[in-house]
């Protein structure tokens, strides 16, 4: 069933940002809401019914399931076996593999999606290169990530990451009696909006279809054009690339 048309309204932004408060207490509800919104965004750039889509960093499979509900043939790729079973059995077609060397042939998918995974890999642009590699000419790379200097850049250690990632992690451990899931320099790495745009512009085999704050209203899109300011206000960058050859 095709997703409802996506509208980047203020009401939608408020709904999503409020949902972030429930990420820890109701992860299934939160990720189902985010997955539905993301697949509706993706559907603006590719017809999903019958499309072959790779979900890179698929985790428990919420996005994979939403893609299949939209009619896509989806393969979920996850490097951590434990993540795939956090909320029950993983969706059929989920495979173990690394984003730095995707277990897919070049030009084998119509779209390659990655939601909030880029900041968790040690070599983000190698991952981006791999996503482009596996997409066929005319296909789409849909890459969204939380930029480091955004209010949520430190994930559960925010906003103390503004004082340094290691310091924020130590503060979290002292307060909660356990280290954060996302450890700076290990499983959480600083990625910037500027670096993402520079990487995309260096590629001569893709065009930039969209570069916009993922969770903000459509009228906020121009902030991505303002160096410095965009690192703090974008919150989460959505980069949509069209492969041209």
XYZ file of N, CA, C and O in Angstrom, residues 71-154:
336
model
N 5.118 -1.829 -0.424
C 5.215 -2.574 -1.667
C 6.624 -2.814 -2.168
O 6.815 -3.419 -3.227
N 7.632 -2.351 -1.412
C 9.009 -2.528 -1.854
C 9.507 -3.930 -1.502
O 9.041 -4.566 -0.557
N 10.468 -4.385 -2.279
C 11.218 -5.595 -1.947
C 12.478 -5.128 -1.239
O 13.338 -4.499 -1.852
N 12.557 -5.399 0.052
C 13.571 -4.765 0.880
C 14.504 -5.790 1.509
O 14.070 -6.832 1.990
N 15.789 -5.468 1.513
C 16.774 -6.232 2.258
C 17.317 -5.335 3.361
O 17.729 -4.204 3.112
N 17.262 -5.832 4.587
C 17.816 -5.098 5.718
C 19.235 -5.575 5.989
O 19.491 -6.780 6.030
N 20.144 -4.635 6.185
C 21.547 -4.966 6.427
C 21.944 -4.390 7.776
O 21.831 -3.179 8.002
N 22.403 -5.265 8.663
C 22.743 -4.862 10.030
C 24.017 -5.582 10.467
O 24.165 -6.776 10.209
N 24.906 -4.851 11.138
C 26.178 -5.451 11.549
C 26.110 -6.107 12.921
O 26.992 -6.890 13.282
N 25.083 -5.791 13.700
C 24.967 -6.286 15.077
C 23.791 -7.246 15.171
O 22.634 -6.841 15.098
N 24.089 -8.532 15.363
C 23.022 -9.535 15.425
C 22.060 -9.258 16.574
O 20.849 -9.503 16.461
N 22.569 -8.748 17.680
C 21.705 -8.445 18.808
C 20.669 -7.394 18.495
O 19.528 -7.461 18.979
N 21.033 -6.411 17.680
C 20.088 -5.351 17.326
C 18.908 -5.895 16.530
O 17.794 -5.388 16.633
N 19.132 -6.923 15.732
C 18.067 -7.434 14.866
C 16.959 -8.118 15.655
O 15.860 -8.297 15.127
N 17.221 -8.525 16.884
C 16.223 -9.267 17.665
C 15.762 -8.507 18.905
O 15.167 -9.105 19.805
N 15.996 -7.200 18.948
C 15.611 -6.422 20.127
C 14.111 -6.422 20.364
O 13.653 -6.356 21.509
N 13.331 -6.480 19.293
C 11.864 -6.403 19.415
C 11.195 -7.579 18.722
O 10.144 -7.428 18.104
N 11.810 -8.748 18.808
C 11.252 -9.934 18.181
C 12.103 -10.374 17.009
O 13.165 -9.800 16.740
N 11.645 -11.384 16.287
C 12.422 -11.886 15.145
C 12.611 -10.796 14.096
O 11.710 -9.991 13.852
N 13.775 -10.747 13.457
C 13.992 -9.754 12.396
C 13.121 -10.067 11.188
O 12.749 -11.228 10.963
N 12.773 -9.062 10.402
C 11.987 -9.320 9.191
C 12.732 -10.258 8.254
O 13.967 -10.256 8.207
N 12.007 -11.080 7.508
C 12.672 -11.942 6.515
C 13.518 -11.109 5.556
O 13.145 -9.993 5.185
N 14.659 -11.644 5.184
C 15.527 -10.934 4.257
C 16.576 -10.087 4.935
O 17.412 -9.478 4.263
N 16.576 -10.027 6.262
C 17.609 -9.297 6.982
C 18.910 -10.098 6.953
O 18.911 -11.302 7.199
N 20.005 -9.420 6.651
C 21.303 -10.093 6.588
C 22.302 -9.337 7.450
O 22.184 -8.123 7.670
N 23.293 -10.075 7.954
C 24.378 -9.454 8.699
C 25.432 -8.963 7.722
O 25.852 -9.691 6.825
N 25.840 -7.725 7.892
C 26.850 -7.153 7.012
C 27.236 -5.772 7.485
O 26.518 -5.148 8.273
N 28.365 -5.295 7.035
C 28.841 -3.979 7.436
C 28.508 -2.928 6.388
O 28.562 -3.192 5.177
N 28.191 -1.732 6.865
C 27.896 -0.623 5.961
C 29.131 -0.170 5.204
O 29.017 0.509 4.185
N 30.316 -0.548 5.680
C 31.554 -0.138 5.031
C 31.926 -1.038 3.860
O 32.836 -0.738 3.097
N 31.217 -2.146 3.728
C 31.402 -3.048 2.586
C 30.101 -3.814 2.402
O 29.971 -4.966 2.832
N 29.129 -3.170 1.795
C 27.785 -3.731 1.715
C 27.778 -5.047 0.927
O 28.391 -5.135 -0.146
N 27.079 -6.056 1.433
C 27.038 -7.361 0.754
C 26.045 -7.376 -0.405
O 25.171 -8.244 -0.492
N 26.193 -6.406 -1.302
C 25.304 -6.265 -2.449
C 26.137 -5.964 -3.695
O 27.185 -5.307 -3.609
N 25.637 -6.406 -4.831
C 26.322 -6.129 -6.095
C 26.152 -4.668 -6.472
O 25.169 -4.005 -6.101
N 27.087 -4.141 -7.224
C 26.998 -2.768 -7.705
C 25.770 -2.600 -8.604
O 25.476 -3.461 -9.440
N 25.036 -1.509 -8.411
C 23.875 -1.226 -9.236
C 22.729 -2.208 -9.077
O 21.947 -2.397 -10.008
N 22.598 -2.796 -7.896
C 21.610 -3.867 -7.716
C 20.301 -3.424 -7.085
O 19.350 -4.205 -7.024
N 20.212 -2.163 -6.586
C 18.985 -1.727 -5.921
C 18.493 -0.424 -6.528
O 19.261 0.354 -7.115
N 17.196 -0.179 -6.372
C 16.592 1.056 -6.853
C 16.769 2.206 -5.873
O 16.775 3.375 -6.272
N 16.887 1.878 -4.603
C 17.072 2.898 -3.569
C 17.847 2.291 -2.413
O 17.710 1.103 -2.103
N 18.641 3.125 -1.783
C 19.410 2.709 -0.614
C 19.139 3.721 0.488
O 19.398 4.920 0.320
N 18.587 3.249 1.591
C 18.158 4.114 2.688
C 19.012 3.856 3.918
O 19.344 2.712 4.232
N 19.339 4.926 4.622
C 20.012 4.796 5.915
C 19.510 5.900 6.823
O 19.649 7.078 6.507
N 18.929 5.515 7.941
C 18.354 6.472 8.882
C 19.135 6.462 10.192
O 19.156 5.464 10.912
N 19.794 7.574 10.476
C 20.480 7.777 11.752
C 21.506 6.695 12.062
O 21.586 6.202 13.187
N 22.286 6.348 11.063
C 23.355 5.355 11.223
C 24.720 5.964 10.918
O 25.728 5.568 11.502
N 24.765 6.961 10.052
C 26.038 7.506 9.581
C 26.934 7.941 10.733
O 28.150 7.735 10.696
N 26.343 8.536 11.776
C 27.147 9.032 12.900
C 27.682 7.909 13.784
O 28.454 8.148 14.717
N 27.273 6.679 13.481
C 27.711 5.542 14.296
C 28.778 4.688 13.619
O 29.175 3.658 14.165
N 29.233 5.092 12.455
C 30.280 4.330 11.765
C 31.565 5.149 11.749
O 31.518 6.386 11.653
N 32.728 4.501 11.863
C 33.993 5.234 11.974
C 34.432 5.913 10.685
O 35.250 6.832 10.730
N 33.933 5.479 9.551
C 34.321 6.063 8.259
C 33.041 6.388 7.492
O 32.625 5.650 6.596
N 32.400 7.521 7.820
C 31.069 7.798 7.268
C 31.046 7.921 5.753
O 30.082 7.481 5.121
N 32.082 8.473 5.141
C 32.007 8.712 3.695
C 32.336 7.447 2.918
O 31.911 7.310 1.769
N 33.040 6.532 3.534
C 33.173 5.216 2.904
C 31.812 4.533 2.864
O 31.440 3.891 1.873
N 31.063 4.692 3.948
C 29.700 4.149 3.949
C 28.860 4.827 2.867
O 28.130 4.161 2.124
N 28.965 6.147 2.759
C 28.226 6.853 1.723
C 28.605 6.381 0.332
O 27.744 6.196 -0.538
N 29.902 6.162 0.111
C 30.354 5.656 -1.192
C 29.745 4.293 -1.492
O 29.366 3.999 -2.640
N 29.651 3.445 -0.468
C 29.076 2.116 -0.653
C 27.597 2.206 -1.007
O 27.103 1.458 -1.858
N 26.886 3.118 -0.378
C 25.473 3.281 -0.697
C 25.291 3.704 -2.153
O 24.403 3.198 -2.847
N 26.133 4.614 -2.616
C 26.051 5.027 -4.019
C 26.391 3.858 -4.939
O 25.749 3.650 -5.977
N 27.394 3.087 -4.565
C 27.833 1.969 -5.426
C 26.707 0.994 -5.715
O 26.536 0.538 -6.851
N 25.899 0.660 -4.714
C 24.916 -0.417 -4.897
C 23.648 0.053 -5.585
O 22.807 -0.766 -5.969
N 23.486 1.373 -5.771
C 22.287 1.913 -6.420
C 22.489 1.943 -7.936
O 23.556 2.299 -8.428
N 21.464 1.573 -8.650
C 21.513 1.599 -10.120
C 21.461 3.038 -10.612
O 20.957 3.940 -9.902
N 21.934 3.321 -11.826
C 21.757 4.654 -12.413
C 20.266 5.029 -12.449
O 19.418 4.234 -12.846
N 19.973 6.219 -12.002
C 18.583 6.670 -11.902
C 17.987 6.430 -10.531
O 16.928 6.969 -10.208
N 18.662 5.615 -9.731
C 18.170 5.298 -8.395
C 18.533 6.371 -7.378
O 19.182 7.373 -7.690
N 18.117 6.127 -6.139
C 18.180 7.154 -5.101
C 18.939 6.650 -3.876
O 18.749 5.511 -3.436
N 19.777 7.521 -3.329
C 20.381 7.335 -2.016
C 19.677 8.280 -1.058
O 19.613 9.492 -1.305
N 19.138 7.721 0.013
C 18.389 8.485 1.013
C 19.165 8.359 2.321
O 19.130 7.326 2.980
N 19.896 9.403 2.682
C 20.833 9.344 3.800
C 20.481 10.412 4.824
O 20.510 11.610 4.519
N 20.136 9.991 6.027
C 19.769 10.932 7.079
C 20.588 10.629 8.328
O 20.790 9.472 8.688
N 21.063 11.681 8.976
C 21.883 11.481 10.172
C 21.754 12.675 11.104
O 21.384 13.774 10.696
N 22.087 12.444 12.371
C 22.110 13.502 13.372
C 23.485 14.148 13.365
O 24.482 13.485 13.658
N 23.552 15.409 13.019
C 24.834 16.103 12.993
C 25.292 16.450 14.406
O 24.485 16.725 15.299
N 26.595 16.416 14.613
C 27.181 16.469 15.953
C 26.812 17.721 16.729
O 26.531 17.662 17.939
N 26.798 18.875 16.089
C 26.548 20.118 16.815
C 25.070 20.453 16.970
O 24.730 21.513 17.496
N 24.199 19.561 16.553
C 22.771 19.781 16.785
C 22.456 19.522 18.257
O 23.249 18.912 18.976
N 21.296 19.975 18.742
C 20.954 19.756 20.146
C 20.950 18.286 20.554
O 21.117 17.974 21.734
N 20.739 17.377 19.602
C 20.689 15.948 19.914
C 21.950 15.238 19.416
O 22.005 14.024 19.361
N 22.989 15.980 19.100
C 24.191 15.396 18.530
C 24.877 14.372 19.421
O 25.488 13.425 18.934
N 24.798 14.558 20.734
C 25.400 13.607 21.663
C 24.488 12.472 22.038
O 24.820 11.665 22.915
